[in-house]
Amino acid sequence: MKTITRKIIVTLIAGATLLSAATAVSAASMNSSSARSFSGAQSRTLTGGMTGGFTGGMTGGYSAKAGAFSYADLTGGIVTSDELFSKRDLKQTADLEEAETVTVKNRQTVTITEEGVYILKGSASNCTVKIEADKEAKIQLVLDGVSVTNDSFPAIYAVSADKVFVTTTEGSKNTLTVTGTFKADGETGTDAVIYSKEDLVLNGKGTLTVTSSKGNGITSKDDLKITGGTLTVTAQLDALEANDSIVIYDGTITVNSKKDGLHAENDDDDSLGYIWIGGGTLSVTASDDAIHGTSFIQIDDGKITVSGAEGIEGTYVQINGGTVNVTGTDDGINGADKSSAYETAVEIAGGTVNVSVGQGDTDAIDSNGNIYVSGGTINITSAMSAFDYDGTASCTGGTITVNGQTVNGITASMMGGGMQTGSFGGMIRGGRR
């Protein structure tokens, strides 16, 4: 089972002594009795007074999940870049000393079985680069001005390896396209232009354009990492999809999707399916969720602009830095109860967060659980509700502006129905409708 290491802040009170310690645990053991023993906050009902400054009360009756990681554990960062990336992941050029050059050809399957670096050149139709290597093998595909257009099968198809790198050379322009409905490979239902059953890393100094007319753009059944380059993905379904995680270190990424822009979800382990963004420029336009992470979404840095029905949705949404611009036709940022491994909450501790939602049953920042604001600058434009929560709302720092007016925290006085002249406009709703 795949594991990740998380930073846990444990608070123990014995008499007048307050001890804070950092403890590493793995996602694989989250639901074990030992994981549950790290913090009493994980099994108690969240009530006013946990951090101070709560308002609104438990109007929706939200209770913390037994055994789940809570705000007390997660504040300050859930994962770090050191945990997520290897040195090779972050290196934007490949070692070409022993590389093999492959020129793609029409109606050809290029099968790679040995660990190594492979430079792809040329233009072809109905051509697939298929990777069937040892489970310990690392395969690096270096795209050097390659163009592939297929009718119904992935341009890059990784069946087995330890990790697959797709690296663009400096200044190169590369395009991968599938125009029709994907066909299966035996029992494997391929559904993406780049389809990998293993860890997948996208990096480099060139440009990669991926277009999927009927399916997903890029899919990894493990971890999907983006650490550099210029990437444009247009897809009829999810643009970027992964089972375990989507993590972005750097790069210029533009996504257009008729479904979700970024979608991470693991059907077998709901502690996985997370998204981390620590840098780069990300622009997402989606018909459904712009960014969807089943377990958690953590944003530490970067310039992020997203637009969708839901802008950002995860069980635990944590924003620690960066500039985050969100436009939603439903909710802007949504803490939705999708995972048993995490408290349902939205936490904003830093950065600049601009959220705009339109008319109708819309909330700028919505949590099926709790809301924590401890820092950063939050600017909300809402004709209806600025905040909506089922549990409690805590504001202990930061600046909040609603429809151009600075407000003093998240207060019950902001509750009410639609925008009123001279009022704050967006309201606080202390419970789901």
XYZ file of C-alpha atoms in Angstrom:
433
model
C 0.000 0.000 0.000
C 1.299 3.460 -0.864
C 2.191 5.671 2.080
C 2.980 9.302 2.606
C 4.504 10.916 5.659
C 2.634 13.727 7.339
C 3.698 16.309 9.873
C 1.526 16.042 12.936
C 1.416 18.615 15.726
C 0.416 16.934 18.979
C -0.680 18.956 21.991
C -0.615 17.373 25.452
C -1.778 19.203 28.556
C -0.524 17.992 31.950
C -1.254 20.424 34.748
C 0.101 23.794 33.629
C 2.570 22.314 31.146
C 1.944 22.579 27.392
C 4.073 20.324 25.231
C 4.089 20.511 21.430
C 5.796 17.831 19.410
C 5.992 16.800 15.775
C 5.218 13.182 15.000
C 5.435 11.438 11.618
C 2.704 9.027 10.694
C 1.758 7.351 7.433
C -1.451 7.551 5.521
C -1.539 3.786 5.443
C -2.003 3.652 9.210
C -4.400 6.549 9.571
C -7.333 4.481 10.622
C -5.446 2.230 13.011
C -5.895 2.537 16.752
C -2.342 3.850 17.095
C -3.014 6.667 14.637
C -6.147 7.611 16.539
C -4.212 7.896 19.782
C -2.099 10.854 18.607
C -4.659 13.527 19.459
C -7.718 13.636 21.631
C -9.111 16.246 19.247
C -9.541 13.531 16.639
C -12.378 11.869 18.523
C -14.126 14.740 20.232
C -16.978 16.898 19.039
C -15.672 20.232 17.861
C -17.175 23.001 19.980
C -16.491 26.680 20.529
C -13.261 27.427 22.340
C -10.884 24.933 20.673
C -8.742 27.730 19.268
C -10.573 30.787 20.522
C -12.605 33.263 18.558
C -15.356 30.907 17.412
C -18.610 32.464 16.328
C -21.889 31.106 15.159
C -21.934 27.961 17.297
C -22.638 24.374 16.288
C -25.760 25.255 14.382
C -25.377 22.428 11.921
C -24.349 19.873 14.524
C -21.082 18.837 12.845
C -19.039 16.357 14.881
C -15.422 15.394 14.391
C -14.772 11.967 12.890
C -13.320 9.296 15.125
C -9.766 8.530 14.016
C -9.587 11.377 11.504
C -6.840 13.979 11.371
C -8.165 17.255 12.737
C -7.230 20.922 12.681
C -5.046 20.386 15.749
C -2.957 17.901 13.756
C -2.901 19.561 10.366
C -2.338 23.264 10.989
C 1.024 24.464 9.698
C 1.100 22.051 6.779
C -0.040 18.534 6.016
C 2.810 17.561 3.675
C 6.023 19.246 2.527
C 7.820 19.323 -0.808
C 10.690 17.292 0.651
C 8.263 14.434 1.249
C 6.741 14.605 -2.210
C 9.630 14.989 -4.666
C 12.940 13.332 -5.393
C 15.914 15.263 -6.769
C 15.311 13.703 -10.169
C 11.663 14.808 -10.112
C 12.828 18.402 -9.822
C 15.606 18.212 -12.430
C 14.347 19.826 -15.633
C 16.857 18.285 -18.030
C 17.664 14.654 -18.736
C 21.056 12.996 -18.828
C 21.357 12.222 -22.542
C 24.785 10.593 -22.503
C 23.417 7.083 -23.038
C 20.002 8.060 -24.394
C 18.390 6.220 -27.278
C 16.635 8.201 -30.007
C 13.257 6.993 -31.279
C 11.522 8.512 -34.293
C 7.768 7.906 -34.126
C 6.075 6.459 -37.208
C 2.512 6.039 -38.418
C 0.583 3.005 -37.108
C 3.521 1.933 -34.959
C 3.715 0.773 -31.356
C 7.069 1.545 -29.757
C 7.519 -0.824 -26.829
C 10.060 0.079 -24.154
C 11.121 -2.713 -21.813
C 14.455 -1.546 -20.377
C 15.288 1.234 -17.924
C 16.792 4.248 -19.631
C 16.356 7.596 -21.340
C 14.556 7.707 -24.703
C 14.418 10.788 -26.945
C 11.211 10.981 -28.994
C 11.207 12.844 -32.287
C 9.035 13.107 -35.369
C 5.374 13.230 -36.285
C 2.971 10.293 -36.562
C -0.635 9.178 -36.432
C -1.972 6.157 -34.550
C 1.361 5.657 -32.820
C 1.735 4.609 -29.182
C 4.809 4.597 -26.997
C 4.128 1.661 -24.676
C 6.178 1.042 -21.548
C 6.351 -2.506 -20.221
C 9.400 -2.529 -17.986
C 10.449 -4.055 -14.685
C 8.698 -2.717 -11.597
C 12.009 -1.232 -10.439
C 12.778 0.514 -13.740
C 12.768 4.265 -14.213
C 11.888 5.329 -17.743
C 12.464 8.859 -19.021
C 10.814 9.944 -22.257
C 12.383 13.129 -23.608
C 10.040 14.916 -26.002
C 12.037 16.818 -28.592
C 9.538 18.263 -31.060
C 7.293 15.212 -31.215
C 3.692 15.214 -32.522
C 1.312 12.256 -32.246
C -2.370 12.159 -33.216
C -4.305 8.967 -32.486
C -7.874 7.893 -33.150
C -8.654 5.840 -30.036
C -5.598 4.883 -27.973
C -3.098 6.710 -25.723
C -0.062 8.354 -27.279
C 1.943 7.340 -24.186
C 0.849 4.208 -22.325
C 2.781 3.101 -19.239
C 1.801 -0.441 -18.248
C 4.644 -1.204 -15.825
C 7.687 0.585 -14.399
C 8.709 2.139 -11.121
C 8.346 5.678 -12.417
C 7.873 7.338 -15.805
C 9.241 10.803 -16.606
C 7.930 12.844 -19.523
C 10.441 15.649 -20.074
C 10.271 18.375 -22.723
C 13.523 19.734 -24.160
C 14.251 23.436 -23.929
C 12.390 25.420 -26.580
C 10.636 22.366 -28.048
C 6.939 22.248 -28.943
C 5.252 18.889 -28.502
C 1.635 17.841 -29.137
C -0.219 14.676 -28.185
C -3.830 14.233 -29.310
C -6.543 11.583 -29.255
C -9.536 12.500 -31.411
C -12.013 9.693 -30.736
C -13.415 7.381 -28.067
C -10.783 5.339 -26.251
C -10.686 1.585 -26.704
C -9.713 -0.845 -23.973
C -6.483 -2.791 -23.730
C -7.826 -6.132 -22.553
C -9.252 -5.454 -19.083
C -7.652 -2.009 -18.893
C -9.991 0.756 -19.912
C -7.548 3.321 -21.235
C -9.088 6.773 -21.151
C -6.333 9.376 -21.469
C -3.842 10.694 -23.999
C -1.083 9.956 -21.479
C -2.186 6.952 -19.437
C 0.052 5.532 -16.727
C -0.524 2.760 -14.218
C 2.573 3.937 -12.361
C 4.012 7.173 -10.927
C 4.148 9.834 -13.612
C 6.349 12.961 -13.607
C 5.968 15.824 -16.092
C 8.841 18.286 -16.276
C 11.260 20.007 -18.646
C 11.861 23.354 -20.289
C 9.665 23.030 -23.363
C 5.967 23.006 -24.216
C 3.556 20.080 -24.174
C -0.001 20.371 -25.500
C -2.391 17.515 -24.757
C -5.861 17.294 -26.323
C -8.478 14.638 -25.586
C -11.687 14.980 -27.575
C -13.623 12.212 -25.798
C -11.799 11.304 -22.578
C -9.258 12.434 -19.974
C -6.139 14.381 -20.762
C -3.498 12.853 -18.465
C -4.174 9.989 -16.048
C -1.952 8.320 -13.461
C -3.248 5.386 -11.455
C -0.622 6.309 -8.860
C 0.955 9.760 -8.285
C 1.005 12.542 -10.878
C 3.758 15.127 -10.404
C 4.355 18.323 -12.354
C 7.605 20.133 -11.620
C 8.287 22.340 -14.642
C 7.679 23.184 -18.265
C 4.676 24.644 -20.037
C 1.682 22.318 -20.120
C -1.688 22.870 -21.806
C -4.397 20.229 -21.423
C -7.831 20.286 -23.043
C -10.163 17.389 -22.256
C -13.758 16.344 -22.606
C -13.555 14.634 -19.195
C -10.986 15.226 -16.403
C -7.935 17.096 -17.646
C -5.493 15.875 -14.954
C -6.488 12.760 -13.032
C -4.717 10.590 -10.461
C -5.594 7.896 -7.954
C -3.188 8.807 -5.157
C -2.169 12.421 -5.674
C -1.613 15.367 -7.982
C 1.308 17.500 -6.799
C 2.613 20.630 -8.516
C 5.986 22.139 -7.724
C 6.423 24.539 -10.644
C 5.531 25.121 -14.264
C 2.998 27.023 -16.335
C -0.157 24.928 -16.555
C -3.343 25.743 -18.459
C -6.296 23.399 -18.164
C -9.661 23.352 -19.935
C -12.074 20.578 -18.996
C -15.702 19.683 -19.585
C -15.595 17.787 -16.271
C -12.993 18.342 -13.494
C -9.801 20.249 -14.143
C -7.714 18.419 -11.522
C -9.217 15.285 -9.970
C -7.523 13.067 -7.366
C -9.479 10.171 -5.876
C -8.624 6.702 -4.591
C -11.594 4.344 -4.363
C -9.715 1.871 -2.150
C -8.110 4.255 0.369
C -9.821 7.555 1.114
C -6.785 8.879 2.969
C -5.267 9.275 -0.507
C -6.575 11.235 -3.444
C -4.990 14.539 -2.426
C -3.661 17.634 -4.199
C -0.657 19.771 -3.213
C 0.382 22.971 -4.980
C 3.618 24.661 -3.973
C 4.441 26.925 -6.891
C 4.052 27.695 -10.554
C 1.209 29.290 -12.471
C -2.014 27.297 -12.765
C -5.060 28.367 -14.770
C -8.092 26.061 -14.772
C -11.434 26.376 -16.513
C -13.816 23.487 -15.816
C -17.479 22.673 -16.212
C -17.561 20.813 -12.874
C -14.898 21.152 -10.149
C -11.822 23.115 -11.127
C -9.744 21.398 -8.407
C -11.090 18.287 -6.657
C -9.111 16.319 -4.064
C -11.056 13.691 -2.171
C -8.930 13.722 1.004
C -7.158 17.091 1.202
C -6.033 20.029 -0.871
C -3.023 22.009 0.333
C -1.864 25.204 -1.358
C 1.441 26.605 -0.120
C 2.411 28.931 -2.975
C 1.883 29.692 -6.631
C -0.400 31.828 -8.755
C -3.662 29.929 -9.138
C -6.719 31.033 -11.112
C -9.648 28.641 -11.299
C -13.195 28.771 -12.595
C -15.833 26.062 -12.362
C -19.135 25.037 -10.842
C -17.089 24.402 -7.676
C -13.778 26.211 -7.656
C -11.863 24.132 -5.083
C -13.354 21.087 -3.345
C -11.795 18.697 -0.829
C -12.532 17.243 2.562
C -9.823 19.384 4.183
C -8.872 22.484 2.188
C -5.802 24.286 3.520
C -4.378 27.489 2.007
C -1.059 28.634 3.480
C 0.249 30.975 0.787
C 0.224 32.050 -2.827
C -2.376 33.996 -4.770
C -5.579 32.042 -5.274
C -8.331 33.437 -7.517
C -11.548 31.421 -7.490
C -14.737 31.880 -9.502
C -17.622 29.492 -8.849
C -21.108 29.211 -10.241
C -21.963 27.091 -7.185
C -19.470 27.271 -4.295
C -16.112 28.955 -4.522
C -14.160 26.908 -1.942
C -15.923 23.859 -0.534
C -14.943 21.634 2.374
C -17.008 18.577 1.457
C -17.285 15.378 3.496
C -15.603 12.965 1.063
C -13.001 11.237 3.270
C -13.173 9.527 6.652
C -9.456 10.232 7.231
C -9.743 14.007 7.636
C -11.864 16.523 9.464
C -14.176 18.346 7.083
C -12.906 21.916 7.094
C -11.612 24.909 5.196
C -8.482 26.468 6.708
C -6.936 29.715 5.443
C -3.667 30.580 7.165
C -1.933 32.771 4.599
C -1.745 34.030 1.052
C -4.214 36.131 -0.882
C -7.530 34.440 -1.603
C -10.013 36.112 -3.948
C -13.363 34.352 -4.270
C -16.237 35.381 -6.507
C -19.601 33.622 -6.798
C -22.760 34.621 -8.601
C -26.482 34.620 -7.990
C -28.463 31.628 -6.768
C -27.706 29.092 -4.058
C -24.014 29.956 -3.934
C -21.478 30.285 -1.126
C -18.051 31.827 -1.461
C -16.477 29.666 1.279
C -18.578 26.662 2.255
C -17.765 23.880 4.722
C -19.824 20.856 5.645
C -17.756 21.049 8.835
C -15.668 23.917 10.203
C -13.930 27.055 8.965
C -10.604 28.324 10.361
C -9.097 31.665 9.370
C -5.792 32.522 11.044
C -4.018 34.637 8.442
C -3.863 35.844 4.882
C -6.060 38.237 2.947
C -9.519 37.063 1.882
C -11.536 39.087 -0.625
C -15.064 37.849 -1.287
C -17.536 38.986 -3.918
C -20.911 37.357 -3.338
C -24.497 38.258 -4.034
C -25.661 35.627 -1.559
C -23.463 34.025 1.121
C -19.849 34.775 1.975
C -19.446 31.872 4.423
C -21.540 28.778 5.047
C -20.652 26.109 7.612
C -22.213 23.229 9.486
C -19.872 23.328 12.471
C -18.022 26.344 13.832
C -16.187 29.303 12.320
C -12.983 30.638 13.868
C -11.253 33.873 12.873
C -8.040 34.556 14.815
C -6.101 36.551 12.221
C -5.939 37.766 8.655
C -8.069 40.294 6.786
C -11.517 39.572 5.387
C -13.254 41.845 2.884
C -16.794 41.142 1.669
C -18.074 43.073 -1.339
C -15.496 45.803 -0.794
C -16.030 46.227 2.946
C -13.583 44.995 5.557
C -15.325 42.947 8.233
C -14.289 42.114 11.756
C -14.044 38.350 11.532
C -16.786 35.889 10.780
C -19.730 37.145 12.788
C -23.355 36.200 13.300
C -24.316 39.764 12.384
C -23.525 38.926 8.770
C -26.285 36.351 8.556
C -29.299 37.046 6.404
C -30.734 36.639 2.956
C -29.346 38.231 -0.280
C -27.420 41.435 -0.731
C -28.840 44.525 0.925
C -27.865 48.083 0.083
C -25.452 49.333 2.716
C -24.919 45.865 4.169
C -22.007 43.488 3.819
C -23.736 41.831 0.873
C -22.452 38.285 1.409
C -23.739 36.694 4.588
C -22.701 34.024 7.008
C -24.924 30.968 7.218
C -24.427 28.832 10.280
C -25.761 25.626 8.799
C -26.511 23.898 5.540
C -29.750 24.582 3.743
